[in-house]
mmCIF file of C-alpha atoms in Angstrom:
data_model
loop_
_atom_site.group_PDB
_atom_site.id
_atom_site.type_symbol
_atom_site.label_atom_id
_atom_site.label_comp_id
_atom_site.label_asym_id
_atom_site.label_seq_id
_atom_site.Cartn_x
_atom_site.Cartn_y
_atom_site.Cartn_z
ATOM 1 C CA GLU A 778 -1.379 21.332 2.482
ATOM 2 C CA ALA A 779 1.825 22.303 4.278
ATOM 3 C CA GLY A 780 4.423 19.577 4.724
ATOM 4 C CA VAL A 781 6.475 18.635 7.754
ATOM 5 C CA ALA A 782 8.588 21.571 8.881
ATOM 6 C CA GLN A 783 11.934 21.251 10.627
ATOM 7 C CA SER A 784 14.414 23.758 11.948
ATOM 8 C CA PRO A 785 17.206 24.504 11.877
ATOM 9 C CA ARG A 786 18.305 22.980 8.572
ATOM 10 C CA TYR A 787 21.967 22.943 9.554
ATOM 11 C CA LYS A 788 23.771 23.082 12.872
ATOM 12 C CA ILE A 789 27.439 22.900 13.785
ATOM 13 C CA ILE A 790 28.407 22.492 17.444
ATOM 14 C CA GLU A 791 31.389 21.360 19.449
ATOM 15 C CA LYS A 792 31.355 18.110 21.382
ATOM 16 C CA ARG A 793 29.856 18.336 24.843
ATOM 17 C CA GLN A 794 27.588 21.211 23.777
ATOM 18 C CA SER A 795 23.825 20.847 23.659
ATOM 19 C CA VAL A 796 21.503 21.229 20.680
ATOM 20 C CA ALA A 797 17.770 21.133 20.026
ATOM 21 C CA PHE A 798 15.790 20.396 16.902
ATOM 22 C CA TRP A 799 12.198 21.383 16.249
ATOM 23 C CA CYS A 800 9.530 19.657 14.163
ATOM 24 C CA ASN A 801 6.031 20.725 13.169
ATOM 25 C CA PRO A 802 4.087 17.821 11.641
ATOM 26 C CA ILE A 803 1.334 17.920 9.072
ATOM 27 C CA SER A 804 -1.850 19.232 10.641
ATOM 28 C CA GLY A 805 -4.011 16.445 12.019
ATOM 29 C CA HIS A 806 -1.310 13.783 11.954
ATOM 30 C CA ALA A 807 -1.421 11.861 15.216
ATOM 31 C CA THR A 808 1.863 9.994 14.860
ATOM 32 C CA LEU A 809 5.273 11.661 14.860
ATOM 33 C CA TYR A 810 8.663 10.031 14.376
ATOM 34 C CA TRP A 811 12.254 11.140 14.884
ATOM 35 C CA TYR A 812 14.973 9.368 12.930
ATOM 36 C CA GLN A 813 18.750 9.564 12.888
ATOM 37 C CA GLN A 814 20.384 9.039 9.497
ATOM 38 C CA ILE A 815 24.151 8.661 9.581
ATOM 39 C CA LEU A 816 25.929 9.251 6.257
ATOM 40 C CA GLY A 817 25.701 6.165 4.053
ATOM 41 C CA GLN A 818 23.084 4.418 6.194
ATOM 42 C CA GLY A 819 19.334 4.112 6.304
ATOM 43 C CA PRO A 820 17.341 6.109 8.863
ATOM 44 C CA LYS A 821 17.162 4.675 12.361
ATOM 45 C CA LEU A 822 14.013 5.272 14.386
ATOM 46 C CA LEU A 823 14.792 7.048 17.650
ATOM 47 C CA ILE A 824 11.327 7.728 19.046
ATOM 48 C CA GLN A 825 7.693 7.498 18.019
ATOM 49 C CA PHE A 826 4.850 9.561 19.487
ATOM 50 C CA GLN A 827 1.142 8.911 19.219
ATOM 51 C CA ASN A 828 -0.478 12.271 20.007
ATOM 52 C CA ASN A 829 1.603 13.412 23.017
ATOM 53 C CA GLY A 830 2.425 9.943 24.322
ATOM 54 C CA VAL A 831 5.550 7.913 23.599
ATOM 55 C CA VAL A 832 4.846 4.689 21.673
ATOM 56 C CA ASP A 833 8.433 3.503 21.376
ATOM 57 C CA ASP A 834 11.767 4.978 22.404
ATOM 58 C CA SER A 835 13.772 1.771 22.638
ATOM 59 C CA GLN A 836 16.528 3.076 20.337
ATOM 60 C CA LEU A 837 16.824 6.525 21.906
ATOM 61 C CA PRO A 838 20.111 6.945 23.852
ATOM 62 C CA LYS A 839 18.357 8.267 26.917
ATOM 63 C CA ASP A 840 21.529 9.291 28.728
ATOM 64 C CA ARG A 841 21.961 12.138 26.259
ATOM 65 C CA PHE A 842 18.884 12.350 24.030
ATOM 66 C CA SER A 843 15.443 13.534 25.059
ATOM 67 C CA ALA A 844 12.303 14.336 23.117
ATOM 68 C CA GLU A 845 8.888 15.728 23.823
ATOM 69 C CA ARG A 846 5.757 16.454 21.861
ATOM 70 C CA LEU A 847 3.925 19.468 23.180
ATOM 71 C CA LYS A 848 0.130 19.189 23.200
ATOM 72 C CA GLY A 849 0.343 16.441 20.595
ATOM 73 C CA VAL A 850 1.524 18.802 17.844
ATOM 74 C CA ASP A 851 5.084 20.217 17.697
ATOM 75 C CA SER A 852 8.028 18.186 18.907
ATOM 76 C CA THR A 853 11.572 18.904 20.013
ATOM 77 C CA LEU A 854 14.541 16.554 20.102
ATOM 78 C CA LYS A 855 17.468 17.504 22.322
ATOM 79 C CA ILE A 856 20.999 16.189 22.622
ATOM 80 C CA GLN A 857 23.001 17.009 25.744
ATOM 81 C CA PRO A 858 25.955 16.618 25.717
ATOM 82 C CA ALA A 859 26.710 15.943 22.049
ATOM 83 C CA LYS A 860 29.348 13.460 20.929
ATOM 84 C CA LEU A 861 31.218 13.241 17.640
ATOM 85 C CA GLU A 862 29.199 10.162 16.661
ATOM 86 C CA ASP A 863 25.980 12.178 16.844
ATOM 87 C CA SER A 864 26.898 13.842 13.535
ATOM 88 C CA ALA A 865 24.009 12.877 11.270
ATOM 89 C CA VAL A 866 20.836 14.108 9.630
ATOM 90 C CA TYR A 867 17.875 14.128 11.999
ATOM 91 C CA LEU A 868 14.630 13.480 10.191
ATOM 92 C CA CYS A 869 11.158 14.123 11.486
ATOM 93 C CA ALA A 870 8.166 12.377 9.942
ATOM 94 C CA SER A 871 4.447 12.300 10.603
ATOM 95 C CA SER A 872 1.568 10.069 9.617
ATOM 96 C CA PRO A 873 -2.184 9.913 10.216
ATOM 97 C CA GLY A 874 -1.717 6.780 12.321
ATOM 98 C CA GLN A 875 0.660 3.977 13.186
ATOM 99 C CA GLY A 876 1.879 1.031 11.155
ATOM 100 C CA ALA A 877 0.266 0.828 7.755
ATOM 101 C CA TYR A 878 0.274 4.544 7.013
ATOM 102 C CA GLU A 879 2.860 6.170 4.819
ATOM 103 C CA GLN A 880 5.111 8.616 6.594
ATOM 104 C CA TYR A 881 5.656 12.162 5.380
ATOM 105 C CA PHE A 882 9.174 13.363 6.018
ATOM 106 C CA GLY A 883 10.537 16.804 6.683
ATOM 107 C CA PRO A 884 13.714 18.132 5.043
ATOM 108 C CA GLY A 885 15.879 17.116 8.004
ATOM 109 C CA THR A 886 18.458 18.868 10.165
ATOM 110 C CA ARG A 887 22.081 18.191 9.348
ATOM 111 C CA LEU A 888 24.109 18.158 12.573
ATOM 112 C CA THR A 889 27.887 18.328 12.580
ATOM 113 C CA VAL A 890 29.671 17.801 15.896
ATOM 114 C CA THR A 891 33.324 18.912 15.893
ATOM 115 C CA ALA B 1397 15.038 -9.597 15.637
ATOM 116 C CA GLN B 1398 13.565 -7.649 12.752
ATOM 117 C CA LYS B 1399 15.721 -6.415 9.945
ATOM 118 C CA ILE B 1400 15.782 -5.336 6.354
ATOM 119 C CA THR B 1401 18.521 -6.342 3.897
ATOM 120 C CA GLN B 1402 19.320 -4.560 0.657
ATOM 121 C CA THR B 1403 22.277 -6.298 -0.999
ATOM 122 C CA GLN B 1404 22.766 -3.944 -3.959
ATOM 123 C CA PRO B 1405 24.742 -0.864 -2.929
ATOM 124 C CA GLY B 1406 24.560 0.554 -6.452
ATOM 125 C CA MET B 1407 22.631 -0.142 -9.628
ATOM 126 C CA PHE B 1408 22.725 1.286 -13.153
ATOM 127 C CA VAL B 1409 19.875 1.205 -15.657
ATOM 128 C CA GLN B 1410 19.433 2.569 -19.133
ATOM 129 C CA GLU B 1411 16.747 5.194 -19.558
ATOM 130 C CA LYS B 1412 13.339 3.681 -20.511
ATOM 131 C CA GLU B 1413 14.398 0.228 -19.275
ATOM 132 C CA ALA B 1414 12.943 -1.559 -16.224
ATOM 133 C CA VAL B 1415 14.983 -2.202 -13.066
ATOM 134 C CA THR B 1416 14.466 -4.359 -9.975
ATOM 135 C CA LEU B 1417 15.793 -3.342 -6.576
ATOM 136 C CA ASP B 1418 16.095 -6.205 -4.113
ATOM 137 C CA CYS B 1419 14.874 -6.279 -0.534
ATOM 138 C CA THR B 1420 14.605 -9.151 1.940
ATOM 139 C CA TYR B 1421 13.247 -8.919 5.439
ATOM 140 C CA ASP B 1422 13.225 -10.935 8.615
ATOM 141 C CA THR B 1423 10.385 -10.888 11.111
ATOM 142 C CA SER B 1424 8.454 -13.279 13.318
ATOM 143 C CA ASP B 1425 5.394 -11.017 13.453
ATOM 144 C CA PRO B 1426 2.439 -12.252 11.393
ATOM 145 C CA SER B 1427 1.333 -8.678 10.720
ATOM 146 C CA TYR B 1428 3.739 -6.200 9.183
ATOM 147 C CA GLY B 1429 3.990 -3.635 6.420
ATOM 148 C CA LEU B 1430 6.600 -3.149 3.737
ATOM 149 C CA PHE B 1431 7.449 0.234 2.228
ATOM 150 C CA TRP B 1432 9.738 1.708 -0.365
ATOM 151 C CA TYR B 1433 11.043 5.267 -0.121
ATOM 152 C CA LYS B 1434 13.108 7.350 -2.533
ATOM 153 C CA GLN B 1435 15.722 9.799 -1.302
ATOM 154 C CA PRO B 1436 17.071 12.155 -3.994
ATOM 155 C CA SER B 1437 20.296 14.062 -3.477
ATOM 156 C CA SER B 1438 18.232 16.884 -1.944
ATOM 157 C CA GLY B 1439 17.748 14.617 1.078
ATOM 158 C CA GLU B 1440 13.980 14.411 1.490
ATOM 159 C CA MET B 1441 12.394 10.971 1.830
ATOM 160 C CA ILE B 1442 9.555 10.344 -0.605
ATOM 161 C CA PHE B 1443 7.047 7.522 -0.132
ATOM 162 C CA LEU B 1444 6.664 5.288 -3.191
ATOM 163 C CA ILE B 1445 4.650 2.180 -2.397
ATOM 164 C CA TYR B 1446 3.228 0.050 0.428
ATOM 165 C CA GLN B 1447 2.451 -3.681 0.809
ATOM 166 C CA GLY B 1448 0.675 -5.201 3.796
ATOM 167 C CA SER B 1449 1.614 -8.707 4.919
ATOM 168 C CA TYR B 1450 -1.949 -9.927 4.406
ATOM 169 C CA ASP B 1451 -2.405 -8.325 0.990
ATOM 170 C CA GLN B 1452 -3.005 -10.968 -1.664
ATOM 171 C CA GLN B 1453 -2.126 -8.826 -4.643
ATOM 172 C CA ASN B 1454 1.185 -7.134 -5.340
ATOM 173 C CA ALA B 1455 0.999 -3.374 -4.848
ATOM 174 C CA THR B 1456 1.341 -1.038 -7.832
ATOM 175 C CA GLU B 1457 1.623 2.749 -8.002
ATOM 176 C CA GLY B 1458 2.111 4.088 -11.502
ATOM 177 C CA ARG B 1459 5.555 2.975 -12.713
ATOM 178 C CA TYR B 1460 6.322 1.326 -9.363
ATOM 179 C CA SER B 1461 5.327 -2.193 -8.426
ATOM 180 C CA LEU B 1462 6.264 -4.298 -5.434
ATOM 181 C CA ASN B 1463 7.045 -7.958 -6.087
ATOM 182 C CA PHE B 1464 5.972 -9.498 -2.767
ATOM 183 C CA GLN B 1465 7.048 -13.107 -2.170
ATOM 184 C CA LYS B 1466 5.992 -13.869 1.374
ATOM 185 C CA ALA B 1467 7.500 -17.347 1.595
ATOM 186 C CA ARG B 1468 10.884 -15.995 0.507
ATOM 187 C CA LYS B 1469 10.468 -12.882 2.701
ATOM 188 C CA SER B 1470 11.290 -10.635 -0.200
ATOM 189 C CA ALA B 1471 9.742 -7.348 -1.316
ATOM 190 C CA ASN B 1472 11.515 -6.216 -4.450
ATOM 191 C CA LEU B 1473 10.732 -2.873 -6.085
ATOM 192 C CA VAL B 1474 10.284 -2.837 -9.847
ATOM 193 C CA ILE B 1475 10.549 0.486 -11.654
ATOM 194 C CA SER B 1476 9.320 0.349 -15.235
ATOM 195 C CA ALA B 1477 10.367 2.758 -17.997
ATOM 196 C CA SER B 1478 13.150 4.392 -15.963
ATOM 197 C CA GLN B 1479 13.541 8.155 -16.202
ATOM 198 C CA LEU B 1480 16.548 10.358 -15.472
ATOM 199 C CA GLY B 1481 14.678 11.738 -12.460
ATOM 200 C CA ASP B 1482 14.618 8.257 -10.930
ATOM 201 C CA SER B 1483 18.322 8.566 -10.062
ATOM 202 C CA ALA B 1484 18.351 8.515 -6.240
ATOM 203 C CA MET B 1485 18.802 6.340 -3.168
ATOM 204 C CA TYR B 1486 16.026 3.821 -2.614
ATOM 205 C CA PHE B 1487 15.217 2.449 0.820
ATOM 206 C CA CYS B 1488 13.153 -0.575 1.710
ATOM 207 C CA ALA B 1489 11.471 -0.390 5.112
ATOM 208 C CA MET B 1490 9.290 -2.516 7.353
ATOM 209 C CA SER B 1491 6.812 -1.680 10.094
ATOM 210 C CA GLY B 1492 5.864 -4.058 12.844
ATOM 211 C CA GLY B 1493 5.479 -4.111 16.618
ATOM 212 C CA ASN B 1494 5.600 -0.305 16.993
ATOM 213 C CA GLN B 1495 8.963 -0.315 15.264
ATOM 214 C CA PHE B 1496 9.999 0.876 11.834
ATOM 215 C CA TYR B 1497 13.166 -0.457 10.183
ATOM 216 C CA PHE B 1498 14.984 0.842 7.115
ATOM 217 C CA GLY B 1499 17.521 -0.990 4.983
ATOM 218 C CA THR B 1500 20.885 0.463 4.012
ATOM 219 C CA GLY B 1501 19.615 1.582 0.625
ATOM 220 C CA THR B 1502 20.443 1.094 -3.045
ATOM 221 C CA SER B 1503 21.817 3.924 -5.151
ATOM 222 C CA LEU B 1504 20.170 3.916 -8.574
ATOM 223 C CA THR B 1505 21.701 5.750 -11.518
ATOM 224 C CA VAL B 1506 19.723 6.113 -14.737
ATOM 225 C CA ILE B 1507 21.935 6.434 -17.803
ATOM 226 C CA PRO B 1508 20.673 8.488 -20.769
#
């Protein structure tokens, strides 16, 4: 069974530029999560999708971050414009359902904003 | 507010010994889940163990067990017979109310 795929693995951009990250969850997983993990901290949930609907995006900075999940499968997370404090690893995870299910994480995208 | 607290930034354990990683949580929801994840230096998050708030028995998965004390709101991870490959960051996490919260992590180093 293929795991959660993410691309790119690394990205360096200048502040005020835009960037997009892509995630392909495990086949059949209804729930998809995007996390931001700043160096030395635990992951912070940005947005959770159930199929192609948003379950929770209360911690997503909506003035600059956006996310969508196309046809309930792949998902993209975009930042526009990027700030220095957006430098972090962006993790995508998927699970068969919400709540009690373990989450399977992708390898992450390391973003550096200069 | 819901939150997870891990008070041990770093821990050392001798190979083959047992180690306990502490985790306390705060929630007003009656239904919640508690998780432990391992993050090696490679960066991927690996699920270790899960405990539901209504589960009567402490969860166990191989060398991992979760010491769940509901009244104290603690969910400590016990790793028995530590191995060199156990050296990693360990995160406690909680699900509840469509949210998922991670602690700040504990760095575990296993000494040969």
